[in-house]
Coordinates of C-alpha atoms in Angstrom, one line a residue:
M212 CA 5.9 29.7 -22.1
H213 CA 8.9 28.3 -23.9
L214 CA 11.2 30.5 -21.9
F215 CA 10.1 29.1 -18.6
R216 CA 10.9 25.4 -19.6
P217 CA 14.6 25.6 -18.8
L218 CA 13.8 27.1 -15.4
F219 CA 11.4 24.2 -14.7
L220 CA 14.0 21.6 -15.7
L221 CA 16.6 23.4 -13.5
A222 CA 14.2 23.1 -10.6
V223 CA 13.6 19.4 -11.3
F224 CA 17.3 18.5 -11.3
Q225 CA 18.0 20.6 -8.3
F226 CA 15.2 18.7 -6.5
L227 CA 16.8 15.4 -7.4
F228 CA 20.5 16.3 -7.3
G229 CA 20.7 19.1 -4.8
S230 CA 23.5 21.6 -5.3
K231 CA 25.8 19.0 -7.0
P232 CA 26.5 19.0 -10.7
L233 CA 23.1 18.6 -12.4
F234 CA 23.6 16.1 -15.2
S235 CA 25.8 13.4 -13.6
Q236 CA 23.9 10.2 -12.7
Q237 CA 26.5 9.5 -10.1
T238 CA 25.5 12.6 -8.1
F239 CA 21.8 11.6 -7.6
D240 CA 20.9 12.3 -4.1
D241 CA 18.4 9.7 -2.7
E242 CA 17.9 11.8 0.4
A243 CA 16.5 14.7 -1.6
F244 CA 13.6 12.4 -2.6
K245 CA 13.3 10.7 0.7
S246 CA 13.0 14.0 2.6
K247 CA 9.9 15.0 0.7
P248 CA 6.4 14.3 2.1
K249 CA 4.8 11.4 0.2
S250 CA 1.9 13.5 -1.0
E251 CA 4.4 16.0 -2.5
R252 CA 6.4 13.2 -4.1
F253 CA 3.4 11.8 -5.9
S254 CA 2.4 15.1 -7.6
F255 CA 6.0 15.8 -8.4
L256 CA 6.6 12.4 -10.1
L257 CA 3.6 12.8 -12.4
Q258 CA 4.9 16.2 -13.6
F259 CA 8.5 15.2 -13.8
P260 CA 9.7 15.6 -17.4
F261 CA 10.8 12.0 -17.9
S262 CA 10.3 12.3 -21.6
D263 CA 13.2 14.8 -21.8
L264 CA 15.6 12.2 -20.5
D265 CA 17.3 9.7 -22.9
S266 CA 16.6 6.0 -22.4
T267 CA 19.6 5.4 -20.2
G268 CA 18.9 8.4 -18.0
F269 CA 15.3 7.5 -17.6
E270 CA 16.1 3.9 -16.7
Q271 CA 18.6 4.9 -14.0
T272 CA 16.4 7.6 -12.6
Y273 CA 13.3 5.4 -12.6
R274 CA 15.1 2.5 -10.9
R275 CA 16.5 4.6 -8.1
L276 CA 13.2 6.4 -7.4
L277 CA 11.3 3.1 -7.5
N278 CA 13.8 1.6 -5.1
V279 CA 13.2 4.4 -2.6
A280 CA 9.4 4.1 -3.0
E281 CA 9.4 0.3 -2.5
L282 CA 11.8 0.3 0.5
E283 CA 9.5 2.9 2.2
G284 CA 6.2 1.3 1.2
D285 CA 5.3 4.5 -0.6
Y286 CA 2.6 2.9 -2.8
R287 CA 1.4 6.1 -4.4
S288 CA 4.9 6.9 -5.7
Q289 CA 5.2 3.3 -6.9
F290 CA 1.9 3.8 -8.8
A291 CA 3.1 7.2 -10.3
L292 CA 6.4 5.7 -11.4
K293 CA 5.0 2.6 -13.0
F294 CA 2.3 4.6 -14.7
T295 CA 5.0 6.9 -16.0
R296 CA 7.1 3.9 -17.3
C297 CA 4.0 2.6 -19.1
Y298 CA 2.8 5.8 -20.7
L299 CA 5.1 8.8 -20.2
A300 CA 8.6 7.4 -20.6
P301 CA 10.8 8.5 -23.6
K302 CA 10.6 5.0 -25.1
R303 CA 7.3 3.1 -25.4
V304 CA 7.1 -0.2 -23.6
S305 CA 6.2 -3.4 -25.4
Q306 CA 2.6 -4.7 -25.4
E307 CA 3.6 -7.5 -23.1
E308 CA 5.3 -5.1 -20.7
E309 CA 2.3 -2.7 -20.8
F310 CA -0.2 -5.4 -19.7
R311 CA 2.2 -6.6 -17.0
L312 CA 2.5 -3.0 -15.6
L313 CA -1.2 -2.5 -15.9
D314 CA -1.8 -5.6 -13.7
E315 CA 0.7 -4.3 -11.1
L316 CA -1.0 -0.9 -11.2
E317 CA -4.4 -2.5 -10.8
K318 CA -3.2 -4.4 -7.8
I319 CA -1.7 -1.3 -6.1
A320 CA -4.9 0.6 -6.6
A321 CA -7.1 -2.2 -5.3
E322 CA -4.9 -3.0 -2.2
N323 CA -4.7 0.6 -1.2
E324 CA -8.3 1.6 -2.1
L325 CA -7.2 4.3 -4.6
A326 CA -10.4 5.1 -6.4
I327 CA -8.9 7.6 -8.8
E328 CA -6.0 5.4 -9.7
A329 CA -8.4 2.4 -10.1
A330 CA -10.4 4.4 -12.7
V331 CA -7.3 5.4 -14.5
V332 CA -6.1 1.8 -14.8
F333 CA -9.6 0.7 -15.8
H334 CA -9.5 3.2 -18.7
Y335 CA -6.0 2.2 -19.9
K336 CA -6.7 -1.5 -19.6
T337 CA -9.9 -1.1 -21.6
M338 CA -8.3 0.7 -24.4
A339 CA -5.2 -1.5 -24.5
S340 CA -7.2 -4.7 -24.5
F341 CA -9.4 -3.4 -27.4
Y342 CA -6.5 -2.3 -29.6
A343 CA -4.6 -5.5 -28.9
Q344 CA -7.7 -7.3 -30.0
K345 CA -8.0 -9.0 -26.6
T346 CA -11.5 -7.7 -26.0
A347 CA -14.4 -7.9 -28.5
F348 CA -16.4 -4.8 -29.5
E349 CA -19.5 -5.3 -27.4
P350 CA -17.8 -5.6 -24.0
T351 CA -15.4 -2.8 -25.0
Y352 CA -18.4 -0.5 -25.7
V353 CA -19.8 -1.2 -22.3
K354 CA -16.5 -0.5 -20.6
V355 CA -16.0 2.7 -22.5
L356 CA -19.3 4.0 -21.1
E357 CA -18.3 2.7 -17.6
S358 CA -14.9 4.5 -17.9
Y359 CA -16.6 7.8 -18.5
R360 CA -19.1 7.1 -15.7
L361 CA -16.2 6.6 -13.3
F362 CA -14.5 9.8 -14.3
E363 CA -17.8 11.7 -13.9
E364 CA -18.8 10.1 -10.6
L365 CA -15.5 10.6 -9.0
G366 CA -15.2 14.1 -10.3
F367 CA -13.3 15.2 -13.4
E368 CA -11.4 17.8 -11.4
K369 CA -9.7 15.1 -9.3
F370 CA -7.9 13.3 -12.1
P371 CA -5.1 15.8 -13.0
P372 CA -2.1 15.4 -13.0
Y373 CA -3.2 12.2 -14.8
P374 CA -3.8 13.2 -18.5
L375 CA -7.6 13.4 -18.2
D376 CA -7.9 15.3 -21.6
K377 CA -6.1 12.5 -23.4
M378 CA -8.2 9.8 -21.7
L379 CA -11.4 11.6 -22.6
Y380 CA -10.2 12.1 -26.2
R381 CA -9.5 8.4 -26.5
L382 CA -13.0 7.6 -25.4
G383 CA -14.5 10.2 -27.7
K384 CA -12.4 9.2 -30.7
L385 CA -13.4 5.5 -30.3
M386 CA -17.1 6.5 -30.3
F387 CA -16.5 8.8 -33.2
D388 CA -14.8 5.9 -35.2
L389 CA -17.9 3.8 -34.4
E390 CA -20.1 6.7 -35.6
D391 CA -21.8 6.9 -32.3
Y392 CA -21.7 10.7 -32.2
E393 CA -23.9 11.5 -29.2
P394 CA -21.6 10.0 -26.6
A395 CA -18.6 11.1 -28.6
L396 CA -19.6 14.7 -28.4
K397 CA -20.3 14.3 -24.7
F398 CA -16.9 12.9 -23.9
L399 CA -15.1 15.3 -26.2
G400 CA -17.0 18.3 -24.8
V401 CA -15.6 17.5 -21.3
A402 CA -12.1 17.0 -22.8
E403 CA -12.4 20.5 -24.3
R404 CA -12.7 21.9 -20.8
Y405 CA -9.4 20.3 -19.7
I406 CA -7.2 20.5 -22.8
Q407 CA -4.3 22.9 -22.6
P408 CA -3.0 24.9 -25.6
T409 CA 0.6 24.6 -24.5
E410 CA 3.8 23.4 -26.0
K411 CA 3.2 20.1 -24.3
G412 CA -0.5 19.8 -25.0
W413 CA -0.9 21.5 -28.4
R414 CA -1.4 18.2 -30.3
N415 CA -4.3 16.9 -28.1
Y416 CA -5.8 20.4 -28.1
I417 CA -6.1 20.3 -31.9
L418 CA -7.2 16.7 -32.1
V419 CA -10.1 17.3 -29.6
L420 CA -11.3 20.4 -31.5
N421 CA -10.9 18.7 -34.9
T422 CA -12.9 15.6 -33.9
I423 CA -15.7 17.8 -32.5
Q424 CA -15.6 19.8 -35.7
S425 CA -15.8 16.6 -37.8
I426 CA -18.9 15.4 -36.0
Y427 CA -20.7 18.7 -36.6
Q428 CA -19.5 18.7 -40.2
H429 CA -20.8 15.1 -40.7
E430 CA -24.2 16.0 -39.1
K431 CA -24.4 19.1 -41.4
E432 CA -24.4 21.5 -38.4
Y433 CA -22.1 23.7 -40.4
A434 CA -22.1 26.8 -38.2
K435 CA -20.8 24.8 -35.3
G436 CA -18.4 23.0 -37.4
I437 CA -17.0 26.2 -38.9
G438 CA -16.7 27.6 -35.4
Y439 CA -14.4 24.8 -34.3
A440 CA -12.4 24.9 -37.5
Q441 CA -11.9 28.6 -36.9
K442 CA -10.7 27.8 -33.3
I443 CA -8.0 25.5 -34.8
L444 CA -7.1 28.1 -37.4
R445 CA -6.6 30.9 -34.9
F446 CA -4.6 28.6 -32.6
A447 CA -2.4 27.5 -35.4
Q448 CA -1.8 31.0 -36.6
N449 CA -1.0 32.5 -33.2
F450 CA 0.7 29.7 -31.3
Q451 CA 4.1 30.9 -30.0
T452 CA 7.0 28.4 -30.0
S453 CA 10.6 28.1 -31.2
D454 CA 10.2 24.4 -31.9
P455 CA 10.5 24.0 -35.7
E456 CA 8.5 20.7 -35.8
I457 CA 5.6 22.3 -34.0
L458 CA 5.7 25.3 -36.3
K459 CA 5.6 23.0 -39.3
N460 CA 2.6 21.2 -37.8
C461 CA 0.8 24.5 -37.1
R462 CA 1.3 25.5 -40.7
T463 CA -0.2 22.2 -41.9
W464 CA -3.2 22.6 -39.5
Q465 CA -3.8 26.1 -40.9
G466 CA -4.2 24.5 -44.3
I467 CA -6.4 21.6 -43.0
S468 CA -8.7 23.9 -41.1
S469 CA -9.0 26.4 -44.0
I470 CA -9.9 23.6 -46.4
D471 CA -12.4 22.2 -43.9
I472 CA -14.0 25.7 -43.6
A473 CA -14.1 25.9 -47.4
S474 CA -15.8 22.5 -47.7
M475 CA -18.5 23.6 -45.2
L476 CA -19.1 26.9 -46.9
T477 CA -19.4 25.3 -50.3
A478 CA -21.9 22.8 -48.9
Q479 CA -24.1 25.8 -48.0
G480 CA -23.7 27.3 -51.4
K481 CA -21.3 30.0 -50.4
F482 CA -18.9 29.2 -53.3
A483 CA -16.9 32.5 -53.5
E484 CA -16.2 32.6 -49.8
G485 CA -15.4 28.9 -49.9
E486 CA -13.0 29.3 -52.8
T487 CA -11.0 32.0 -50.8
F488 CA -10.5 29.6 -47.9
A489 CA -9.7 26.7 -50.2
N490 CA -7.0 28.7 -52.0
R491 CA -5.5 29.8 -48.7
G492 CA -5.6 26.3 -47.3
Y493 CA -3.9 24.6 -50.3
E494 CA -1.0 27.2 -50.0
F495 CA -0.3 25.9 -46.5
V496 CA -0.4 22.2 -47.4
K497 CA 1.7 22.3 -50.5

């Protein structure tokens, strides 16, 4: 997986810069983007590795692509770019900028009858308003259920390349924090179907599994809880990457999952087996 990433980046820059030198902003070829069908542009933009650019490179690329999209009235590319600026850019926007962009995205989706995009904006606006303390708990709870209903009604499979797994995780985690475990499991169960154990998606993969595990552990359904902890443990043991930070995190998660397994075994009176996992776990988290 890691070996293919440079090839993907090469293809991205060749798409944008043609046969000219790849990393010079001055050689950006607007015509390369203009010549692509709008449907192809949209998908490409949401998969473009903007996060791999520095802030200056992102800003220059974003502005030029947005200029093309606006001049041509390409509203789907405008949506993809503004969504990227809000949530996928290398530098997080301010809260004020986030709400301004969300209002613009909402307008684009409404004016062009983009049902999938409208549901995406509804989700992000719901979560942003709650965490910015702009919306009280009761209306937020209703909106969380409505957000899931929209995903389900429109078809989960239609949402990628938007980060459906992350959106579902956020819904499930909020319900988990509220100790409303039934809808939390429902949302996270769907997220589990879409999470990708890749170098880009490893963190969300673990978080989804760990939250499901925590619910089963809290409800004393230990067999299911241990099953999910073992999934995390196997993933952390076997994940292939050359990124030292990911390797460090995988080692930590080997420790956490082993200690969680030990706790659930001990709760069932399986002390010797629990002690083995506990000792192994504490070695990883030293």
